[in-house]
mmCIF file with all atom_site columns, C-alpha atoms in Angstrom:
data_model
loop_
_atom_site.group_PDB
_atom_site.id
_atom_site.type_symbol
_atom_site.label_atom_id
_atom_site.label_alt_id
_atom_site.label_comp_id
_atom_site.label_asym_id
_atom_site.label_entity_id
_atom_site.label_seq_id
_atom_site.pdbx_PDB_ins_code
_atom_site.Cartn_x
_atom_site.Cartn_y
_atom_site.Cartn_z
_atom_site.occupancy
_atom_site.B_iso_or_equiv
_atom_site.pdbx_formal_charge
_atom_site.auth_seq_id
_atom_site.auth_comp_id
_atom_site.auth_asym_id
_atom_site.auth_atom_id
_atom_site.pdbx_PDB_model_num
ATOM 1  C CA . MET A 1 1  ? 0.195   -0.319 0.073   1.00 0.00 ? 20  MET A CA 1
ATOM 2  C CA . ALA A 1 2  ? 0.950   3.474  -1.050  1.00 0.00 ? 21  ALA A CA 1
ATOM 3  C CA . GLU A 1 3  ? 2.648   5.950  2.206   1.00 0.00 ? 22  GLU A CA 1
ATOM 4  C CA . PRO A 1 4  ? -0.628  8.238  2.479   1.00 0.00 ? 23  PRO A CA 1
ATOM 5  C CA . ILE A 1 5  ? -0.271  11.630 2.357   1.00 0.00 ? 24  ILE A CA 1
ATOM 6  C CA . LEU A 1 6  ? -0.539  13.947 4.946   1.00 0.00 ? 25  LEU A CA 1
ATOM 7  C CA . LEU A 1 7  ? -3.334  16.816 4.033   1.00 0.00 ? 26  LEU A CA 1
ATOM 8  C CA . HIS A 1 8  ? -3.977  19.978 6.298   1.00 0.00 ? 27  HIS A CA 1
ATOM 9  C CA . GLY A 1 9  ? -5.892  19.051 9.432   1.00 0.00 ? 28  GLY A CA 1
ATOM 10 C CA . GLY A 1 10 ? -4.125  15.960 10.030  1.00 0.00 ? 29  GLY A CA 1
ATOM 11 C CA . ALA A 1 11 ? -6.577  14.019 7.409   1.00 0.00 ? 30  ALA A CA 1
ATOM 12 C CA . LYS A 1 12 ? -4.558  10.800 5.782   1.00 0.00 ? 31  LYS A CA 1
ATOM 13 C CA . GLU A 1 13 ? -5.669  10.961 1.930   1.00 0.00 ? 32  GLU A CA 1
ATOM 14 C CA . GLU A 1 14 ? -4.924  8.333  0.142   1.00 0.00 ? 33  GLU A CA 1
ATOM 15 C CA . LEU A 1 15 ? -4.167  10.401 -3.652  1.00 0.00 ? 34  LEU A CA 1
ATOM 16 C CA . ARG A 1 16 ? -1.836  8.416  -4.932  1.00 0.00 ? 35  ARG A CA 1
ATOM 17 C CA . TRP A 1 17 ? -3.565  8.575  -8.093  1.00 0.00 ? 36  TRP A CA 1
ATOM 18 C CA . GLN A 1 18 ? -2.871  11.911 -8.742  1.00 0.00 ? 37  GLN A CA 1
ATOM 19 C CA . GLU A 1 19 ? -0.021  10.597 -10.237 1.00 0.00 ? 38  GLU A CA 1
ATOM 20 C CA . ARG A 1 20 ? -1.339  9.247  -12.594 1.00 0.00 ? 39  ARG A CA 1
ATOM 21 C CA . ALA A 1 21 ? -3.610  12.007 -13.812 1.00 0.00 ? 40  ALA A CA 1
ATOM 22 C CA . LEU A 1 22 ? -3.433  13.518 -17.376 1.00 0.00 ? 41  LEU A CA 1
ATOM 23 C CA . CYS A 1 23 ? -4.300  16.965 -16.601 1.00 0.00 ? 42  CYS A CA 1
ATOM 24 C CA . ALA A 1 24 ? -1.003  17.353 -13.894 1.00 0.00 ? 43  ALA A CA 1
ATOM 25 C CA . GLN A 1 25 ? 0.673   16.352 -17.536 1.00 0.00 ? 44  GLN A CA 1
ATOM 26 C CA . THR A 1 26 ? -1.351  19.220 -19.170 1.00 0.00 ? 45  THR A CA 1
ATOM 27 C CA . ASP A 1 27 ? -1.675  23.075 -18.851 1.00 0.00 ? 46  ASP A CA 1
ATOM 28 C CA . PRO A 1 28 ? -3.650  23.578 -15.967 1.00 0.00 ? 47  PRO A CA 1
ATOM 29 C CA . GLU A 1 29 ? -5.725  26.825 -16.760 1.00 0.00 ? 48  GLU A CA 1
ATOM 30 C CA . ALA A 1 30 ? -7.666  24.083 -18.727 1.00 0.00 ? 49  ALA A CA 1
ATOM 31 C CA . PHE A 1 31 ? -9.252  22.779 -15.632 1.00 0.00 ? 50  PHE A CA 1
ATOM 32 C CA . PHE A 1 32 ? -9.585  25.886 -14.019 1.00 0.00 ? 51  PHE A CA 1
ATOM 33 C CA . PRO A 1 33 ? -11.727 28.240 -16.816 1.00 0.00 ? 52  PRO A CA 1
ATOM 34 C CA . GLU A 1 34 ? -12.808 31.494 -16.003 1.00 0.00 ? 53  GLU A CA 1
ATOM 35 C CA . LYS A 1 35 ? -16.587 31.945 -15.238 1.00 0.00 ? 54  LYS A CA 1
ATOM 36 C CA . GLY A 1 36 ? -18.563 31.356 -19.203 1.00 0.00 ? 55  GLY A CA 1
ATOM 37 C CA . GLY A 1 37 ? -15.101 29.617 -20.453 1.00 0.00 ? 56  GLY A CA 1
ATOM 38 C CA . SER A 1 38 ? -15.217 26.469 -22.612 1.00 0.00 ? 57  SER A CA 1
ATOM 39 C CA . THR A 1 39 ? -14.572 23.384 -20.233 1.00 0.00 ? 58  THR A CA 1
ATOM 40 C CA . ARG A 1 40 ? -14.290 20.939 -24.196 1.00 0.00 ? 59  ARG A CA 1
ATOM 41 C CA . GLU A 1 41 ? -10.987 20.671 -23.738 1.00 0.00 ? 60  GLU A CA 1
ATOM 42 C CA . ALA A 1 42 ? -10.055 19.728 -20.176 1.00 0.00 ? 61  ALA A CA 1
ATOM 43 C CA . LYS A 1 43 ? -13.189 17.071 -20.579 1.00 0.00 ? 62  LYS A CA 1
ATOM 44 C CA . LYS A 1 44 ? -11.344 16.048 -23.781 1.00 0.00 ? 63  LYS A CA 1
ATOM 45 C CA . VAL A 1 45 ? -8.200  14.942 -21.331 1.00 0.00 ? 64  VAL A CA 1
ATOM 46 C CA . CYS A 1 46 ? -10.798 13.548 -18.502 1.00 0.00 ? 65  CYS A CA 1
ATOM 47 C CA . MET A 1 47 ? -12.537 11.408 -20.593 1.00 0.00 ? 66  MET A CA 1
ATOM 48 C CA . VAL A 1 48 ? -9.252  9.357  -21.625 1.00 0.00 ? 67  VAL A CA 1
ATOM 49 C CA . CYS A 1 49 ? -7.528  9.968  -18.245 1.00 0.00 ? 68  CYS A CA 1
ATOM 50 C CA . GLU A 1 50 ? -7.391  6.446  -16.211 1.00 0.00 ? 69  GLU A CA 1
ATOM 51 C CA . VAL A 1 51 ? -8.252  7.701  -12.795 1.00 0.00 ? 70  VAL A CA 1
ATOM 52 C CA . ARG A 1 52 ? -11.331 9.691  -13.792 1.00 0.00 ? 71  ARG A CA 1
ATOM 53 C CA . ALA A 1 53 ? -13.120 8.113  -11.484 1.00 0.00 ? 72  ALA A CA 1
ATOM 54 C CA . GLU A 1 54 ? -11.433 8.567  -8.807  1.00 0.00 ? 73  GLU A CA 1
ATOM 55 C CA . CYS A 1 55 ? -11.004 11.918 -9.551  1.00 0.00 ? 74  CYS A CA 1
ATOM 56 C CA . LEU A 1 56 ? -14.500 12.484 -9.930  1.00 0.00 ? 75  LEU A CA 1
ATOM 57 C CA . SER A 1 57 ? -15.163 10.559 -5.960  1.00 0.00 ? 76  SER A CA 1
ATOM 58 C CA . TYR A 1 58 ? -12.292 12.516 -4.784  1.00 0.00 ? 77  TYR A CA 1
ATOM 59 C CA . ALA A 1 59 ? -14.665 16.007 -5.711  1.00 0.00 ? 78  ALA A CA 1
ATOM 60 C CA . LEU A 1 60 ? -17.676 15.105 -4.285  1.00 0.00 ? 79  LEU A CA 1
ATOM 61 C CA . GLU A 1 61 ? -16.515 13.552 -1.168  1.00 0.00 ? 80  GLU A CA 1
ATOM 62 C CA . HIS A 1 62 ? -14.820 17.115 -0.730  1.00 0.00 ? 81  HIS A CA 1
ATOM 63 C CA . ASP A 1 63 ? -16.818 19.218 -2.350  1.00 0.00 ? 82  ASP A CA 1
ATOM 64 C CA . GLU A 1 64 ? -14.747 20.588 -4.853  1.00 0.00 ? 83  GLU A CA 1
ATOM 65 C CA . ARG A 1 65 ? -16.283 23.819 -6.162  1.00 0.00 ? 84  ARG A CA 1
ATOM 66 C CA . PHE A 1 66 ? -13.810 25.300 -9.110  1.00 0.00 ? 85  PHE A CA 1
ATOM 67 C CA . GLY A 1 67 ? -12.917 23.334 -11.291 1.00 0.00 ? 86  GLY A CA 1
ATOM 68 C CA . ILE A 1 68 ? -12.970 20.259 -14.307 1.00 0.00 ? 87  ILE A CA 1
ATOM 69 C CA . TRP A 1 69 ? -12.985 17.144 -11.534 1.00 0.00 ? 88  TRP A CA 1
ATOM 70 C CA . GLY A 1 70 ? -13.920 13.161 -13.590 1.00 0.00 ? 89  GLY A CA 1
ATOM 71 C CA . GLY A 1 71 ? -14.496 15.482 -16.739 1.00 0.00 ? 90  GLY A CA 1
ATOM 72 C CA . LEU A 1 72 ? -17.368 17.506 -14.849 1.00 0.00 ? 91  LEU A CA 1
ATOM 73 C CA . SER A 1 73 ? -17.995 20.958 -13.924 1.00 0.00 ? 92  SER A CA 1
ATOM 74 C CA . GLU A 1 74 ? -18.822 22.340 -10.712 1.00 0.00 ? 93  GLU A CA 1
ATOM 75 C CA . ARG A 1 75 ? -22.573 22.769 -12.143 1.00 0.00 ? 94  ARG A CA 1
ATOM 76 C CA . GLU A 1 76 ? -22.631 19.271 -13.062 1.00 0.00 ? 95  GLU A CA 1
ATOM 77 C CA . ARG A 1 77 ? -21.063 17.820 -10.322 1.00 0.00 ? 96  ARG A CA 1
ATOM 78 C CA . ARG A 1 78 ? -23.615 19.862 -8.051  1.00 0.00 ? 97  ARG A CA 1
ATOM 79 C CA . ARG A 1 79 ? -26.919 18.229 -10.095 1.00 0.00 ? 98  ARG A CA 1
ATOM 80 C CA . LEU A 1 80 ? -24.878 14.352 -9.446  1.00 0.00 ? 99  LEU A CA 1
ATOM 81 C CA . LYS A 1 81 ? -24.783 15.167 -6.013  1.00 0.00 ? 100 LYS A CA 1
ATOM 82 C CA . LYS A 1 82 ? -28.575 16.099 -5.975  1.00 0.00 ? 101 LYS A CA 1
ATOM 83 C CA . ARG A 1 83 ? -29.450 13.361 -7.754  1.00 0.00 ? 102 ARG A CA 1
ATOM 84 C CA . ALA A 1 84 ? -28.077 10.817 -5.641  1.00 0.00 ? 103 ALA A CA 1
ATOM 85 C CA . VAL A 1 85 ? -29.817 12.586 -2.987  1.00 0.00 ? 104 VAL A CA 1
#
C-alpha cells in the first residue's frame, strides 16, 4: 500500500491516483476556466484519463467547488449529487 499524504488538519488521504492523472501533465488553466469559459479541452483530457473515476469521487467527497474534476464541471457535480440524494 502506498504511503498516505498528510493534508491540512492532519487528515490522511490516499492520493496516489493524482500521480497518474493526465491533467497533471497538461495546462492546469484548462481545468479552471474563467466563468463562462470553455471546458471542452479539459473534458477531452478527462475522457481518456485512467483515474477519472477516482478524481470524480475525490471531488464529490471533498465538495470541490471549482474546476473540472473527473470530467465534470462544478455545476454538473452539483446536479449529480442532488440526483444521488
